[in-house]
Amino acid sequence: MKIEKVTLREIRMRLKAPFETSFGVIEERRILLVEVIADGVRGWGEITAMQSPSYNSETTDTAWHIVSDFIAPTMTGRDLSGAAEVPGLLSGIRGHYMAKAGVENALWDIEAQQNGIPLWKLLGGTREEIACGVSLGIRENAESLVKKVEQELRCGYQRIKLKIKPGKDLDFVAAVRDQFPHILLSVDANSAYSLEDAEHLGKLDRFELLMIEQPLGWDDIYSHARLQAQIRTALCLDECINNPRDAETAISLRACKIINIKLGRVGGHTGARRVHDICLDRGVPVWCGGMLESGIGRAHNIAMSTLPGFTLPGDVSASSRYWSEDIIEPEVDVSPHGTICASAGPGLGYAVKRELVDRLSVRSRNWTDSVKVSV
Ligand code: OSB
Ligand code: MG
């Protein structure tokens, strides 16, 4: 796999509706797309960092810097045996998993195309249809949330996740649970609470939630272990799990009973598969998290979700929930029973709408084998 060209683009995409989490309201995504050409084959990856460092420490701009000044110059012109070599090659760059993932995943797309098989098969996927849930932002009042839940259930989604924060938690969950006593229901706090809130969080036990996702510090596995010992509901870690060692630590400390795997957060498909393998081995169910991705990131998420350990519905939902027009063809559709079928085409299995990407681009930069940097 000789890397001939790397192109980095920033596109802006406005969400159909604002998405509120405990760390703020997201109305527009500033997404970085990575296009790599190796042996004449083109592959795509997406960098899922938010524009502010409020989910984790990366941002769209830190990722632009790290890819531009370190990753792309390291990769361009190199001859690799496969995409799985990338983490080793980039190990001298500390952290910045989301930036690395965008580049590595483009190479996975290429490798699958070179083998003439779908990416999900190359990764070792075992199911052709994945189970889907939705993540619902914080809303003004419980009534409008209940209406939204009803609408998503009508679309077929198999699990509903509610974003919560202090002051917008118990009443909202109670209203939804009252209306829908039997659905798979979970909550995600994005690190909005502290261990002193243990008693308060324990009040969620009565709602028979599937899980409480990342209630405590974004980098604090230990406190989650203390909390899990005090409440019945399963904790799920998102922000805390950045690599296989974090997964080992969290499972050994009993800090969680479920893990959310996000491709960007763990540095790409190689890291994701390692985290998945550890969880499968230790009997910890995993599911695929989302970062309000464009179709390219979404297609990578679908491929990953076909691995055997992904036994819970993920935050992978239809393109049309997020965008008036997605950048891939066909768009991602969800069946009436809340599933997505993995594409049978080679690589990602979706075509990138290049003219649309061009129209949405606000900056781009490329690196080629002969001329390492050109603006
Ligand atoms: O914590 O899972 C999260 C979106 C942005 C940042 C963090 C999270 C989320 C979501 C949305 O929950 C999931 C999606 O629909 O893509
Ligand atoms: Mg989360």
Short mmCIF file of C-alpha atoms in Angstrom, two decimals, residues 67-210:
data_model
loop_
_atom_site.label_atom_id
_atom_site.label_comp_id
_atom_site.label_asym_id
_atom_site.label_seq_id
_atom_site.Cartn_x
_atom_site.Cartn_y
_atom_site.Cartn_z
CA VAL A 67 -2.80 15.92 10.58
CA SER A 68 -1.17 18.80 8.69
CA ASP A 69 2.05 19.08 10.65
CA PHE A 70 2.64 15.51 11.79
CA ILE A 71 0.41 12.73 10.42
CA ALA A 72 0.19 13.57 6.71
CA PRO A 73 3.94 14.29 6.35
CA THR A 74 4.72 10.97 8.14
CA MET A 75 2.34 8.94 6.00
CA THR A 76 2.80 10.37 2.52
CA GLY A 77 5.12 8.32 0.34
CA ARG A 78 5.16 5.40 2.77
CA ASP A 79 4.59 1.81 1.67
CA LEU A 80 2.51 -0.10 4.24
CA SER A 81 1.57 -3.76 4.41
CA GLY A 82 -1.89 -2.78 5.68
CA ALA A 83 -4.00 -0.27 7.60
CA ALA A 84 -3.33 -2.11 10.87
CA GLU A 85 0.25 -0.81 10.70
CA VAL A 86 -0.87 2.80 11.17
CA PRO A 87 -1.09 2.94 15.00
CA GLY A 88 2.51 1.71 15.29
CA LEU A 89 3.67 4.21 12.71
CA LEU A 90 1.99 7.08 14.54
CA SER A 91 2.84 5.97 18.09
CA GLY A 92 5.37 8.81 18.42
CA ILE A 93 2.44 11.24 18.24
CA ARG A 94 0.92 11.20 21.72
CA GLY A 95 -2.85 11.23 22.01
CA HIS A 96 -4.87 12.88 19.24
CA TYR A 97 -6.78 9.64 18.60
CA MET A 98 -9.52 11.29 16.56
CA ALA A 99 -7.03 12.89 14.18
CA LYS A 100 -5.25 9.54 13.77
CA ALA A 101 -8.52 7.63 13.28
CA GLY A 102 -9.57 9.77 10.31
CA VAL A 103 -6.40 8.85 8.45
CA GLU A 104 -6.23 5.19 9.51
CA ASN A 105 -9.85 4.55 8.57
CA ALA A 106 -9.31 5.89 5.04
CA LEU A 107 -6.62 3.22 4.67
CA TRP A 108 -9.03 0.53 5.89
CA ASP A 109 -11.43 1.61 3.15
CA ILE A 110 -8.61 1.26 0.61
CA GLU A 111 -7.45 -2.12 1.92
CA ALA A 112 -10.97 -3.55 1.70
CA GLN A 113 -11.34 -2.27 -1.89
CA GLN A 114 -8.00 -3.82 -2.80
CA ASN A 115 -9.28 -7.14 -1.48
CA GLY A 116 -12.55 -6.68 -3.36
CA ILE A 117 -14.61 -7.14 -0.17
CA PRO A 118 -16.79 -4.96 2.07
CA LEU A 119 -14.91 -3.25 4.90
CA TRP A 120 -17.11 -4.95 7.48
CA LYS A 121 -15.93 -8.36 6.24
CA LEU A 122 -12.28 -7.30 6.30
CA LEU A 123 -12.72 -6.20 9.92
CA GLY A 124 -14.13 -9.62 10.87
CA GLY A 125 -17.79 -8.63 11.03
CA THR A 126 -20.26 -11.47 11.47
CA ARG A 127 -23.67 -9.84 11.02
CA GLU A 128 -25.08 -8.14 7.94
CA GLU A 129 -27.72 -6.18 9.82
CA ILE A 130 -27.02 -4.02 12.85
CA ALA A 131 -29.40 -2.87 15.60
CA CYS A 132 -29.99 0.88 15.89
CA GLY A 133 -30.91 3.26 18.66
CA VAL A 134 -31.15 7.04 18.89
CA SER A 135 -29.58 9.63 21.15
CA LEU A 136 -31.98 12.45 22.03
CA GLY A 137 -30.72 15.86 23.08
CA ILE A 138 -31.83 17.67 26.22
CA ARG A 139 -35.16 19.44 25.71
CA GLU A 140 -37.03 22.35 27.21
CA ASN A 141 -39.62 20.17 28.93
CA ALA A 142 -40.59 16.56 29.54
CA GLU A 143 -43.72 16.71 27.36
CA SER A 144 -41.79 17.56 24.21
CA LEU A 145 -39.26 14.83 25.05
CA VAL A 146 -42.02 12.22 25.37
CA LYS A 147 -43.38 13.29 21.97
CA LYS A 148 -39.95 12.96 20.42
CA VAL A 149 -39.48 9.49 21.92
CA GLU A 150 -42.83 8.41 20.52
CA GLN A 151 -41.83 9.60 17.06
CA GLU A 152 -38.50 7.72 17.14
CA LEU A 153 -40.17 4.53 18.37
CA ARG A 154 -42.59 4.79 15.45
CA CYS A 155 -39.57 4.85 13.13
CA GLY A 156 -38.56 1.49 14.64
CA TYR A 157 -35.51 2.42 16.74
CA GLN A 158 -34.73 -0.32 19.25
CA ARG A 159 -33.26 1.76 22.07
CA ILE A 160 -33.78 5.32 23.23
CA LYS A 161 -30.99 7.25 24.93
CA LEU A 162 -31.77 10.51 26.72
CA LYS A 163 -29.14 13.16 27.31
CA ILE A 164 -29.35 14.40 30.90
CA LYS A 165 -27.72 17.03 33.12
CA PRO A 166 -28.31 18.21 36.69
CA GLY A 167 -31.78 19.76 36.88
CA LYS A 168 -32.92 17.98 33.73
CA ASP A 169 -32.76 14.36 34.75
CA LEU A 170 -35.17 12.50 37.06
CA ASP A 171 -38.40 14.22 35.93
CA PHE A 172 -37.55 13.78 32.26
CA VAL A 173 -36.65 10.10 32.66
CA ALA A 174 -39.74 9.50 34.81
CA ALA A 175 -42.03 11.03 32.17
CA VAL A 176 -40.58 8.86 29.40
CA ARG A 177 -40.59 5.69 31.52
CA ASP A 178 -44.20 6.32 32.59
CA GLN A 179 -45.32 6.53 29.00
CA PHE A 180 -43.17 3.64 27.74
CA PRO A 181 -42.74 1.09 30.56
CA HIS A 182 -41.06 -1.62 28.48
CA ILE A 183 -38.66 0.03 26.01
CA LEU A 184 -34.86 -0.22 26.18
CA LEU A 185 -34.03 3.14 27.74
CA SER A 186 -30.71 4.65 28.78
CA VAL A 187 -29.26 8.03 29.77
CA ASP A 188 -26.00 9.84 28.96
CA ALA A 189 -24.66 12.61 31.23
CA ASN A 190 -21.37 13.41 29.43
CA SER A 191 -19.51 13.86 32.73
CA ALA A 192 -21.97 16.34 34.27
CA TYR A 193 -22.02 14.82 37.79
CA SER A 194 -19.56 14.08 40.56
CA LEU A 195 -19.23 11.26 43.07
CA GLU A 196 -21.05 13.45 45.62
CA ASP A 197 -24.15 12.96 43.44
CA ALA A 198 -24.09 9.18 44.02
CA GLU A 199 -27.31 9.19 46.03
CA HIS A 200 -29.06 11.34 43.43
CA LEU A 201 -27.88 9.08 40.59
CA GLY A 202 -29.07 6.08 42.61
CA LYS A 203 -32.61 7.41 42.18
CA LEU A 204 -32.34 6.42 38.52
CA ASP A 205 -32.32 2.75 39.60
CA ARG A 206 -36.11 2.70 39.82
CA PHE A 207 -36.46 3.36 36.07
CA GLU A 208 -34.85 0.04 35.07
CA LEU A 209 -32.48 1.72 32.63
CA LEU A 210 -30.26 -0.33 30.36
#
